[in-house]
CSV table of C-alpha atoms and ligand atoms in Angstrom, one decimal:
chain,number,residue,atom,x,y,z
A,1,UNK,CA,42.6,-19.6,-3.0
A,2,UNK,CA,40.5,-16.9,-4.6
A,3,UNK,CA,44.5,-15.3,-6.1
A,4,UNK,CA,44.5,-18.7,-8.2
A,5,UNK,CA,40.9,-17.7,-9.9
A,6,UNK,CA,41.6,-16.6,-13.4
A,7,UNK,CA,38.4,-14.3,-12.8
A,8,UNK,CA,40.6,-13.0,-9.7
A,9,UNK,CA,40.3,-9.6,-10.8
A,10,UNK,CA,36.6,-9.6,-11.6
A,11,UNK,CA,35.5,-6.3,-9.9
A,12,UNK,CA,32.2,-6.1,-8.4
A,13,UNK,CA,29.3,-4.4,-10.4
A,14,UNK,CA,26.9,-2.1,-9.4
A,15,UNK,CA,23.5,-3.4,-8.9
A,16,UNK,CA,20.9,-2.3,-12.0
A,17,UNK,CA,19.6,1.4,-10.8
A,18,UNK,CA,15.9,0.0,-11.4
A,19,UNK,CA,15.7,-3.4,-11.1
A,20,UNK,CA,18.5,-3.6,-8.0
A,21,UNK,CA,15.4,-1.6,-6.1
A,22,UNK,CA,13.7,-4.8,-6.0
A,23,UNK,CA,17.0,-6.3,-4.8
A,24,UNK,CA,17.4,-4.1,-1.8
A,25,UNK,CA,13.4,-4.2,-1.6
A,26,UNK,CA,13.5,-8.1,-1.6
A,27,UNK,CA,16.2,-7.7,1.8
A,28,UNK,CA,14.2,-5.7,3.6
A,29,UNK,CA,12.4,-7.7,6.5
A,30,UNK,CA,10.2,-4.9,7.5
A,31,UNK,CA,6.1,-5.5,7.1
A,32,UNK,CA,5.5,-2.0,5.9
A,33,UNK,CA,8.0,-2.2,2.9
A,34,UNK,CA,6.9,-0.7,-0.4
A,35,UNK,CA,8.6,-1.2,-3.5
A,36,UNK,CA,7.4,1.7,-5.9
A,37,UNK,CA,10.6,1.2,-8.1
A,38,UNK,CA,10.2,-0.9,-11.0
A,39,UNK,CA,6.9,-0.4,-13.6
A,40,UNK,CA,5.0,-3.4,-12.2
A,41,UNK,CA,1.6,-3.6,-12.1
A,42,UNK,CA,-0.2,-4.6,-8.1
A,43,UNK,CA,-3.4,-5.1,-7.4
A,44,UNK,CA,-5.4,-2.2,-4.4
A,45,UNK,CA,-4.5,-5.5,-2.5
A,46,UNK,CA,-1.0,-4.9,-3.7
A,47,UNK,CA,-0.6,-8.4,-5.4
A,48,UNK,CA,0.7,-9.2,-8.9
A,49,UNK,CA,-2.5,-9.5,-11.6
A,50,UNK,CA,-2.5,-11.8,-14.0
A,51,UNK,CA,-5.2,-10.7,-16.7
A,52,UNK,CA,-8.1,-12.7,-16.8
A,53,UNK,CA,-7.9,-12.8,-20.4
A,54,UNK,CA,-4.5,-14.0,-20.5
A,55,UNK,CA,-5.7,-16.8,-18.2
A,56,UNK,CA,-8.2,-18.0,-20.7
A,57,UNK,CA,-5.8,-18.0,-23.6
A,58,UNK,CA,-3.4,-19.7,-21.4
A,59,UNK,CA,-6.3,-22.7,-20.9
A,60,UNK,CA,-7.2,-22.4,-24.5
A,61,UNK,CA,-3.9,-23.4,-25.3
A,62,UNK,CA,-3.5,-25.9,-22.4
A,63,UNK,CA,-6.5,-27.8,-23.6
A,64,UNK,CA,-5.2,-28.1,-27.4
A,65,UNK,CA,-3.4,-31.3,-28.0
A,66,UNK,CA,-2.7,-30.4,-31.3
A,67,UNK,CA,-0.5,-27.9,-30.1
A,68,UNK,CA,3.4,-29.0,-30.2
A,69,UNK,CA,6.4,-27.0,-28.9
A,70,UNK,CA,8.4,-26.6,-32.6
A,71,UNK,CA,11.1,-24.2,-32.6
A,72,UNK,CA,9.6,-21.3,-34.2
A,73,UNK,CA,10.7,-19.2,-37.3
A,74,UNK,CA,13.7,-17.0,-36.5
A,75,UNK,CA,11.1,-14.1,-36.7
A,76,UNK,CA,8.7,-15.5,-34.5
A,77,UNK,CA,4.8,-16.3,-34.2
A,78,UNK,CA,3.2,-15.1,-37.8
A,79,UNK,CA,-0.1,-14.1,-36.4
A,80,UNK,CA,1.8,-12.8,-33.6
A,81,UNK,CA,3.8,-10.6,-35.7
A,82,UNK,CA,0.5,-9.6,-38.0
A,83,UNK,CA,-1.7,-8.7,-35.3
A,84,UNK,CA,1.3,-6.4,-33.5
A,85,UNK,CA,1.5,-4.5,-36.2
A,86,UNK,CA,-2.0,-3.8,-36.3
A,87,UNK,CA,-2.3,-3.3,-33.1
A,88,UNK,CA,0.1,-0.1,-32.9
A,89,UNK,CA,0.1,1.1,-36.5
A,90,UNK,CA,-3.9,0.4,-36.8
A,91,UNK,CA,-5.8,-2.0,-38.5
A,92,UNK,CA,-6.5,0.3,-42.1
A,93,UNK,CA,-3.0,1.1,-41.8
A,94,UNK,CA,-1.8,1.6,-45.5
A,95,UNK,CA,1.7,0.7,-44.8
A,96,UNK,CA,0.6,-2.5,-43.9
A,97,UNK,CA,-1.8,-2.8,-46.7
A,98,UNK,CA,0.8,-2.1,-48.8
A,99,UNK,CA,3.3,-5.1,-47.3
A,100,UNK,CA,5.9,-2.1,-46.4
A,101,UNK,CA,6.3,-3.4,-42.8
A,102,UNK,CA,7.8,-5.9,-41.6
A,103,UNK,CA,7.5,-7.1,-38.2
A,104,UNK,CA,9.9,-9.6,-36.1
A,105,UNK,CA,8.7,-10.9,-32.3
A,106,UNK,CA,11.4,-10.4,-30.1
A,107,UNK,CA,12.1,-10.4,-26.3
A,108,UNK,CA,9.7,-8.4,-25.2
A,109,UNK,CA,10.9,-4.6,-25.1
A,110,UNK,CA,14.2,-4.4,-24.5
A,111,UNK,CA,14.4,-7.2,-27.1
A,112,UNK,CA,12.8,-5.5,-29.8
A,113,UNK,CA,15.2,-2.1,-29.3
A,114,UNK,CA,18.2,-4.5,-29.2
A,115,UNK,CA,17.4,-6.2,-32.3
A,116,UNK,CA,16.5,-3.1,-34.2
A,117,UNK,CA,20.0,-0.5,-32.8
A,118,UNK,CA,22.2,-3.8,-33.8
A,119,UNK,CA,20.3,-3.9,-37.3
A,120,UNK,CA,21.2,-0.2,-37.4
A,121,UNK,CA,24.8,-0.4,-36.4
A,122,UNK,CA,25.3,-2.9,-38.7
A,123,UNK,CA,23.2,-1.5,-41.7
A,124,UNK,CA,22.6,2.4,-41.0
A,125,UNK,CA,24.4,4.9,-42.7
A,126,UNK,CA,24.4,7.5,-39.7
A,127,UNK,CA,25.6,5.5,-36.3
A,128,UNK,CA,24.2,8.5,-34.1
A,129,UNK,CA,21.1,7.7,-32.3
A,130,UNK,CA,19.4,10.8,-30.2
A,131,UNK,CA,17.7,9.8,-27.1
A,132,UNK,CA,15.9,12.5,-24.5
A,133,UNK,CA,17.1,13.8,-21.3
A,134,UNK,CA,16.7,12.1,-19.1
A,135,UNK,CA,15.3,8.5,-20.6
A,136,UNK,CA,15.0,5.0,-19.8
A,137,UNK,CA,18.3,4.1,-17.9
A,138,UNK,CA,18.3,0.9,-20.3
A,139,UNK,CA,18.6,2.9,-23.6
A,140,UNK,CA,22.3,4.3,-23.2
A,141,UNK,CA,23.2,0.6,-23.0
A,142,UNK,CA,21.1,-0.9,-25.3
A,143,UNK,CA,22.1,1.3,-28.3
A,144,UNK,CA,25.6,2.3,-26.9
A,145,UNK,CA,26.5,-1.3,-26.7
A,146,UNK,CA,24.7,-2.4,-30.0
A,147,UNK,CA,27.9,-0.2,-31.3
A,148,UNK,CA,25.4,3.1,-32.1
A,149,UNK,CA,27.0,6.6,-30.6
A,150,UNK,CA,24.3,8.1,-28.0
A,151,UNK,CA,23.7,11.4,-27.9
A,152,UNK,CA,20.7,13.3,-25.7
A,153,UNK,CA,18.5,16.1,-26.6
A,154,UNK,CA,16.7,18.1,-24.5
A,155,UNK,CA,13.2,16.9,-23.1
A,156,UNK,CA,12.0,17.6,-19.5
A,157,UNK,CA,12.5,21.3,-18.1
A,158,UNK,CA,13.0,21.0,-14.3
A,159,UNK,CA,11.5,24.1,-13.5
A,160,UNK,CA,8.4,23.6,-15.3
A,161,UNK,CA,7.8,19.6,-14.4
A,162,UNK,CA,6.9,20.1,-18.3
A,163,UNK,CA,8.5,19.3,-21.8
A,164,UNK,CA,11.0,21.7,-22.9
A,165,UNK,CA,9.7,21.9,-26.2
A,166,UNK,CA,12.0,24.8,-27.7
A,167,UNK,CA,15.1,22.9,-26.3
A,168,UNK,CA,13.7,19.5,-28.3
A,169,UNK,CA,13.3,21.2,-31.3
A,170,UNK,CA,16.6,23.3,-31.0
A,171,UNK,CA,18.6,20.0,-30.1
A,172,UNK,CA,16.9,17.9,-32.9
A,173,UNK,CA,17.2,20.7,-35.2
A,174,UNK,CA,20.6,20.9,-34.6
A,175,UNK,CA,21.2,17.1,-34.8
A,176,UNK,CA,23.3,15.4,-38.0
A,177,UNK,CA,21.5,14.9,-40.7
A,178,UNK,CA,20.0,10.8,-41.0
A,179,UNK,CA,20.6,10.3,-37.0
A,180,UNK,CA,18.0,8.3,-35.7
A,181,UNK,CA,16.3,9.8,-32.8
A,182,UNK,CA,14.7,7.5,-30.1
A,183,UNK,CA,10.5,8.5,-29.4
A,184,UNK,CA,8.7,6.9,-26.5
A,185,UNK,CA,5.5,6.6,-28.1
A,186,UNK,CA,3.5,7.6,-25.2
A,187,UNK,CA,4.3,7.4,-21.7
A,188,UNK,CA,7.3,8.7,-21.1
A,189,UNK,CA,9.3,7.2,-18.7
A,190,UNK,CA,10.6,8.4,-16.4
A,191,UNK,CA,9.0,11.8,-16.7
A,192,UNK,CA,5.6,11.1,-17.1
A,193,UNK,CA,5.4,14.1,-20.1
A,194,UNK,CA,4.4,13.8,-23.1
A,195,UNK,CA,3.9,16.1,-26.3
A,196,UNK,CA,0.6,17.6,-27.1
A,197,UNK,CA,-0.5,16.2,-30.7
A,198,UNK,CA,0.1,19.8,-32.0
A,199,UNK,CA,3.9,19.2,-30.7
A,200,UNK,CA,3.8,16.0,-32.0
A,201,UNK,CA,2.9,17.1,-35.6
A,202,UNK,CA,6.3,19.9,-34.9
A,203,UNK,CA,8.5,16.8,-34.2
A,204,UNK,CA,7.0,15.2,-37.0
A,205,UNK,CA,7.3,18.0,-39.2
A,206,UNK,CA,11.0,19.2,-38.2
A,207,UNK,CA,12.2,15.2,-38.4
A,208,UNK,CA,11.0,14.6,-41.8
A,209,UNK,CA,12.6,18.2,-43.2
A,210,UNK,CA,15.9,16.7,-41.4
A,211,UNK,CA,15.5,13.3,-42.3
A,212,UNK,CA,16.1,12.0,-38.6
A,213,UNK,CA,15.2,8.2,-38.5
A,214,UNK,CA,12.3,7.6,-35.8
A,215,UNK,CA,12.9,4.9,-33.9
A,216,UNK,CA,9.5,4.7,-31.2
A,217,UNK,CA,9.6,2.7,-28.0
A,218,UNK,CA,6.1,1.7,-26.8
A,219,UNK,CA,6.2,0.0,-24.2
A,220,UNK,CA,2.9,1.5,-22.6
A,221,UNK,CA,0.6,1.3,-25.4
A,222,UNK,CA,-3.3,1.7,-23.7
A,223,UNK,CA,-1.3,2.2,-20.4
A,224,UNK,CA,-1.4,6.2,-20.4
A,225,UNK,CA,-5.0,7.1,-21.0
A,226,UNK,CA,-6.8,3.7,-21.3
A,227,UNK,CA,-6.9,4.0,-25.3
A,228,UNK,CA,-4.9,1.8,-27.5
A,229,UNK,CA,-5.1,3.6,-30.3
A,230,UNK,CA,-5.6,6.9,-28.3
A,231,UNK,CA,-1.7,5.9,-26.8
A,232,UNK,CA,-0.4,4.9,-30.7
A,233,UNK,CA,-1.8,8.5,-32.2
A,234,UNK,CA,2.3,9.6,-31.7
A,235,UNK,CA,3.1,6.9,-33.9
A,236,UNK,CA,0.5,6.4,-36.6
A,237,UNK,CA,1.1,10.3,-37.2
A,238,UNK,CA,4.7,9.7,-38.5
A,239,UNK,CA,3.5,6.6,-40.3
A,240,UNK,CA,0.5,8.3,-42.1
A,241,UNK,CA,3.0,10.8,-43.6
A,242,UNK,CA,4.8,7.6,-45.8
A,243,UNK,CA,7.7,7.9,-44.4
A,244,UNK,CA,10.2,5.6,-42.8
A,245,UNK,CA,10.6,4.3,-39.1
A,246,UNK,CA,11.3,1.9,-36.3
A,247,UNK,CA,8.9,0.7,-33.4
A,248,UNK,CA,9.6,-1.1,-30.4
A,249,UNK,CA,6.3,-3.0,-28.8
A,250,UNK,CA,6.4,-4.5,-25.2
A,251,UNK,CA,3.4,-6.5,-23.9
A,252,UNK,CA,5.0,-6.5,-20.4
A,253,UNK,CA,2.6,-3.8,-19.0
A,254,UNK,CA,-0.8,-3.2,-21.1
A,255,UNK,CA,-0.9,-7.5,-21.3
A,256,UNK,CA,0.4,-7.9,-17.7
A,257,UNK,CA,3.1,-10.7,-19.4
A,258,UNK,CA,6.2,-9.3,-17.6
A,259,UNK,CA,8.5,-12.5,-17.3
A,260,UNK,CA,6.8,-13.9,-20.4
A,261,UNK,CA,9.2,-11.4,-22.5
A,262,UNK,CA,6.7,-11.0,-25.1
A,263,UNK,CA,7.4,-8.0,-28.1
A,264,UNK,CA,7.9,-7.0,-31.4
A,265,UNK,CA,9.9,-5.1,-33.9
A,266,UNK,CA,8.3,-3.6,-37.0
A,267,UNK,CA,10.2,-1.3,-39.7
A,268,UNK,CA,7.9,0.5,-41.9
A,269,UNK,CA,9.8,0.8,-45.0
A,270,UNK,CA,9.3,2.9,-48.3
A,271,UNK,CA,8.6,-0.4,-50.5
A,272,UNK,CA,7.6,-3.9,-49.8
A,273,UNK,CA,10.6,-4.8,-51.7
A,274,UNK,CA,13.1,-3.2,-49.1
A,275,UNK,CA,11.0,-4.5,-46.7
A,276,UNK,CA,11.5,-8.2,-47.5
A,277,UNK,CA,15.2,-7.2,-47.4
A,278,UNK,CA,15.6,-5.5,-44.6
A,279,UNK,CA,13.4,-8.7,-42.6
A,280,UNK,CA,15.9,-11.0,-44.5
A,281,UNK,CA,18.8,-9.2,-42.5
A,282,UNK,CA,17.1,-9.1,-39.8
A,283,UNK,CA,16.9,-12.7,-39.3
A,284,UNK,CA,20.6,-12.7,-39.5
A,285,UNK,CA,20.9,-9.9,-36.9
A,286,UNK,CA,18.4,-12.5,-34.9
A,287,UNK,CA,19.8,-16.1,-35.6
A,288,UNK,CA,23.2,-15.7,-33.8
A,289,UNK,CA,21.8,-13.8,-30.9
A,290,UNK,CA,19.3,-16.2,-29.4
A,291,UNK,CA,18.2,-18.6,-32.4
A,292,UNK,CA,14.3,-17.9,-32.4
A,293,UNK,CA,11.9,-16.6,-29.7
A,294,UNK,CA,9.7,-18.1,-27.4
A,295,UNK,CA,6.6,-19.6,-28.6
A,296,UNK,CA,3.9,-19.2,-24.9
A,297,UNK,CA,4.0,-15.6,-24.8
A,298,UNK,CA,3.3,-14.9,-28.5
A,299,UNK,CA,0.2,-17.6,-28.7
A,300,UNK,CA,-1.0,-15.7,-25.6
A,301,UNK,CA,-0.8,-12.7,-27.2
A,302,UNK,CA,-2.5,-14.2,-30.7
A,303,UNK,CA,-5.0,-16.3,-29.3
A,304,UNK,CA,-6.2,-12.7,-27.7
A,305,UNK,CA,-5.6,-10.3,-30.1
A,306,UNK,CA,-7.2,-12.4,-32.9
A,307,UNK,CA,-10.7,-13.3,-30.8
A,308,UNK,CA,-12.9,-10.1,-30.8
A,309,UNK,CA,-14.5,-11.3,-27.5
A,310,UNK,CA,-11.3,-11.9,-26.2
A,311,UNK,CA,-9.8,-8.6,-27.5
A,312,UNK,CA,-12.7,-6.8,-26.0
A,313,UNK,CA,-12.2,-8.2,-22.6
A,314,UNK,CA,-8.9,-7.3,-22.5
A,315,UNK,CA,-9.4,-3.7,-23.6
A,316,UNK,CA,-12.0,-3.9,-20.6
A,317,UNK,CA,-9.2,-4.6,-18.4
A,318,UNK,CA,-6.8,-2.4,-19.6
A,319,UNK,CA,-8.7,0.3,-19.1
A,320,UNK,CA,-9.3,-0.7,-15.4
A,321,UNK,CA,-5.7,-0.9,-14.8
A,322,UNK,CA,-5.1,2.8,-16.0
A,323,UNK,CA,-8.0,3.7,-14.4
A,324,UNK,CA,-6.8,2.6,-11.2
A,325,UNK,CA,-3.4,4.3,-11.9
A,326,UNK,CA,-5.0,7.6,-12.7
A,327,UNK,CA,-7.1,7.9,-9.4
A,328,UNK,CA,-4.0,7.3,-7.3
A,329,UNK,CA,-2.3,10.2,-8.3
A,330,UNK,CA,-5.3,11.9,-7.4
A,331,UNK,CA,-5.4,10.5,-3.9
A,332,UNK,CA,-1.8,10.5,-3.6
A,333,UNK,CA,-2.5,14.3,-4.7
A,334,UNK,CA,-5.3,14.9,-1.9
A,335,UNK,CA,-3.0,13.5,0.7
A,336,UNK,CA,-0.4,15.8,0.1
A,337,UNK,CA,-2.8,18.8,-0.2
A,338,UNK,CA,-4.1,17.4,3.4
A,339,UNK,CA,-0.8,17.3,5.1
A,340,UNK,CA,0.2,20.9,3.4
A,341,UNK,CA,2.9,19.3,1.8
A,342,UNK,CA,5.4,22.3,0.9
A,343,UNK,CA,5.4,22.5,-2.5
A,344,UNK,CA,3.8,22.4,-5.8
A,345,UNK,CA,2.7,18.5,-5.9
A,346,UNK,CA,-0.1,19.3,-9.6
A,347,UNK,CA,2.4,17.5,-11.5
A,348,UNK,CA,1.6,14.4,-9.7
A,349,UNK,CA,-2.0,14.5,-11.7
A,350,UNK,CA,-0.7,16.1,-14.8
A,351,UNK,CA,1.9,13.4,-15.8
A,352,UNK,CA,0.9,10.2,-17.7
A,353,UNK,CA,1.3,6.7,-17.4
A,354,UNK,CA,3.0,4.5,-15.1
A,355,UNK,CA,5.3,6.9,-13.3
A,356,UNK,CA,5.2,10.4,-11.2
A,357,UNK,CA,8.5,12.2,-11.6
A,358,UNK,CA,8.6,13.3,-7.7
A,359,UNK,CA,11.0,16.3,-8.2
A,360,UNK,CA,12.4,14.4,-5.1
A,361,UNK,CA,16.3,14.6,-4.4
A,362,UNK,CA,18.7,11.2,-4.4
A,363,UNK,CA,18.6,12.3,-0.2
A,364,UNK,CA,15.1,12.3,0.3
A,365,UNK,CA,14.9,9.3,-1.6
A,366,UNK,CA,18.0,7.6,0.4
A,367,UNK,CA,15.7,9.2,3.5
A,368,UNK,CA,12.0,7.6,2.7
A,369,UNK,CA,13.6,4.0,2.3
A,370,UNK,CA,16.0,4.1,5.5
A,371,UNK,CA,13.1,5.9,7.4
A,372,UNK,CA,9.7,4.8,5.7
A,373,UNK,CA,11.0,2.0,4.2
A,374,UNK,CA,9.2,3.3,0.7
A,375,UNK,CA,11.6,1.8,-2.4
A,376,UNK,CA,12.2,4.1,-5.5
A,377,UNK,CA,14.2,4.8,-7.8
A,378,UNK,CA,16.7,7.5,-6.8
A,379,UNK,CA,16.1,9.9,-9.7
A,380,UNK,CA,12.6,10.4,-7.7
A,381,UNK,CA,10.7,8.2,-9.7
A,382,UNK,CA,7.8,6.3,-8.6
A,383,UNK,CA,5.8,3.7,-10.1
A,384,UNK,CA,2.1,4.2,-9.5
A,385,UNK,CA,1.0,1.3,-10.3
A,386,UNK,CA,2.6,0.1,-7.3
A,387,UNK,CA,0.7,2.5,-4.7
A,388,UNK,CA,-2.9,1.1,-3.3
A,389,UNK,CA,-5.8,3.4,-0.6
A,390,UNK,CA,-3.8,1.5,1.7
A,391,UNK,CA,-0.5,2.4,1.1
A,392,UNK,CA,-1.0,6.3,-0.4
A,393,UNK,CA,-1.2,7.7,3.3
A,394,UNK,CA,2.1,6.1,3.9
A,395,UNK,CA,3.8,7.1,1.3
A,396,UNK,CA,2.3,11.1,1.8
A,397,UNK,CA,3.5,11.0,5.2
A,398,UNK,CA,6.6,9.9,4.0
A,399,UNK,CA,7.2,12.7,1.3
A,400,UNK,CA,6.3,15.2,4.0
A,401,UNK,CA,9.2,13.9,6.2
A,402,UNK,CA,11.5,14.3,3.5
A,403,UNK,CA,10.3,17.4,2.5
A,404,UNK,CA,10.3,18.9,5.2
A,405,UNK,CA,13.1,17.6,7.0
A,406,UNK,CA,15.6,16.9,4.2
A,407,UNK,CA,17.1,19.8,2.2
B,501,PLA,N1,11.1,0.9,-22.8
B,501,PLA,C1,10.7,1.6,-21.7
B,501,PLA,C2,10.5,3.1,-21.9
B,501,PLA,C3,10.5,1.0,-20.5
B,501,PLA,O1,10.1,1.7,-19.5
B,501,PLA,C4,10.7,-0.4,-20.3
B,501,PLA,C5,10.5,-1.1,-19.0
B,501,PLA,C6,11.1,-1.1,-21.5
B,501,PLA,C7,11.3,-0.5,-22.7
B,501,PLA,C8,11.4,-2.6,-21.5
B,501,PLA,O2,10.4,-3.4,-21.0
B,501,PLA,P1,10.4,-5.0,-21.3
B,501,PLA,O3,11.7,-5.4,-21.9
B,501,PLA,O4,10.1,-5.6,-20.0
B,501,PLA,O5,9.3,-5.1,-22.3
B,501,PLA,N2,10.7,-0.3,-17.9
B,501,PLA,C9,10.5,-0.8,-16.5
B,501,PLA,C10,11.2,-2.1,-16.2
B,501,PLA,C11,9.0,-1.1,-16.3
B,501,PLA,C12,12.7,-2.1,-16.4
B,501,PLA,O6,13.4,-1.2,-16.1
B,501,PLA,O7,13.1,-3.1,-17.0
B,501,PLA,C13,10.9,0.3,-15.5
B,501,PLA,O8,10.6,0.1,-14.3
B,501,PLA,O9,11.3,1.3,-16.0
């Protein structure tokens, strides 16, 4: 008798509002479904890729015996950790020269902005963490949860498709002294708009006079234009200036290693004195919450990352994936243009990264997947990198419906 549960009066929870798209998507039995919700890399045949690179290192590693499956440290991988930092921060970085960072792997993204907003509730002395409008669904809980108090400042201007950079810098300029302000370092999800470098050096500028704590999420490092250090220009800017910050890395996406949960934390402090400190509470933020991370993942990330041929290769193929994510918005562009698509659609080649901010309403959404069977998020969102030739004229002929014929 379901009365005699003591979980009786467990109520139901909503499923996730990105990852539940896959849910719904997963249900569907029609042979024309498309799931353009979550940021997953396909294929033009609209398959899963697993890097070619990452395959080697995975056979590398296969192949030798003197490999053994120790628990690692509670921070993780120490190449690993090394090599992340140089990836985003840059290899002459003098912060790293100077032993001022310290980096902790973690599970993948998400992880890696757990770990550092429960380092910050416990150790912070300002619990108010900005984050833009709108953001990441994931960051309200992440932070709010880690005990931090969320608050949002202006970002994305609905009438322009474009930032609304006097509103960021009012909102932020307004903001509490110390509060730590959330930064996705390129990318921006869901919006797809970023800050011009001259904008950036303004943020910079404005959050150093302030004192606001930058905490950066990259999660789309040499996702947005191709470039890896072209996508971490946001970030080395605020660390070339000496100052302090956080940074959230994610290999999900630019290293294809999803399920693999593969990222890092680094905190660039003033000295490498506080540095060693903070890492040392950092490990207790850590050892209760999951013990130590996972060790495949990371030596797939250091086997590449450490090789220059390897490296190289995967640069190679990096590129191609952002490549192929840049020329469908222009063909997704082009179809809409063809069908005289009501509307303004140059946003859809102006944003950058893995998403296009539609503009479309939660009805035309709810429309496109009862009628066209086309899965998104229902802010409008869709991934790209989920669209092939194939599958563009679909999905035009399915904004025009709801364009047209849903208000
Ligand atoms: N930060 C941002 C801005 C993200 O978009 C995502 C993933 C992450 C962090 C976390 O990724 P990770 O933990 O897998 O490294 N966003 C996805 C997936 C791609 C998701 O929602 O989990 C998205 O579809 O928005």
């Amino acid at each position: 008798m379901e009365s005699s549960s003591v979980f009786a009066n467990i109520v139901r929870a909503p499923e996730d509002p990105i990852l539940g798209v896959t849910v719904a998507y997963n249900k569907d039995s029609s042979p024309h479904k498309l799931n353009l919700g979550v940021g997953a890399y396909r294929t033009e045949e609209g398959k899963p890729l697993v890097l070619n690179v990452v395959r080697r290192a995975e056979q590398m590693l296969v192949n030798d015996s003197s490999r053994v499956k120790e628990y690692l440290p509670i921070v993780g991988l120490a190449d690993f950790n090394k090599l992340s930092a140089k990836l985003i921060f840059g290899a002459d970085s003098p912060a790293i020269q100077e032993n001022r960072v310290t980096t902790v792997q973690c599970l993948s993204g998400t992880g890696s902005l757990r770990v550092g907003a429960e380092f910050l509730a416990r150790h912070y002395h300002q619990l108010v963490i900005y984050i833009p409008n709108p953001t990441w669904g994931n960051h309200t809980k992440i932070f709010g949860l880690a005990g931090l108090s969320v608050k949002a400042y202006r970002y994305y201007d609905p009438a322009t498709r474009g930032l609304d950079f006097q509103g960021l810098l009012e909102d932020l300029g307004a903001a509490p002294s110390g509060s730590i302000v959330l930064l996705h370092a390129c990318a921006h999800n869901p919006t797809g708009v970023d800050p011009t470098i001259e904008q950036w050096e303004q943020i910079r500028q404005l959050m150093r006079s302030k004192g606001l704590l930058p905490f950066f999420d990259s999660a789309y490092q040499g996702f947005a234009s191709g470039s890896l250090d072209a996508d971490a220009g946001s970030v080395r800017m605020f660390v070339a200036d000496g100052g302090e910050c956080l940074a959230a890395q994610s290999y999900a996406k630019n290293m294809g290693l999803y399920g693999e949960r593969v990222g890092a934390l680094s905190m660039v402090c003033k000295t490498a004195d506080v540095a060693s400190r903070v890492e040392s509470q950092l490990k207790l933020v850590i050892r209760p919450m999951y013990s130590n991370p996972p060790i495949h993942g990371a030596s797939i990330v250091a086997t590449i990352l450490k090789d220059r041929d390897m490296y190289n290769e995967w640069t190679v193929e990096l590129k191609a994936m952002a490549d192929r994510i840049i020329s469908m918005r222009q063909k997704l562009f082009d179809a809409l243009s063809a069908r005289g698509t009501p509307g303004d659609w140059s946003h859809i080649i102006k944003q950058i990264g893995m998403f296009t901010f539609t503009g479309l309403n939660t009805e035309q959404v709810a429309f496109m997947t009862k009628e066209y069977h086309i899965y998104m998020t229902s802010d409008g969102r869709i991934s790209m990198a989920g669209l092939s030739s194939r599958t563009v004229p679909l999905l035009a002929d399915a904004i025009h419906a709801a364009v047209t014929r849903v208000g």
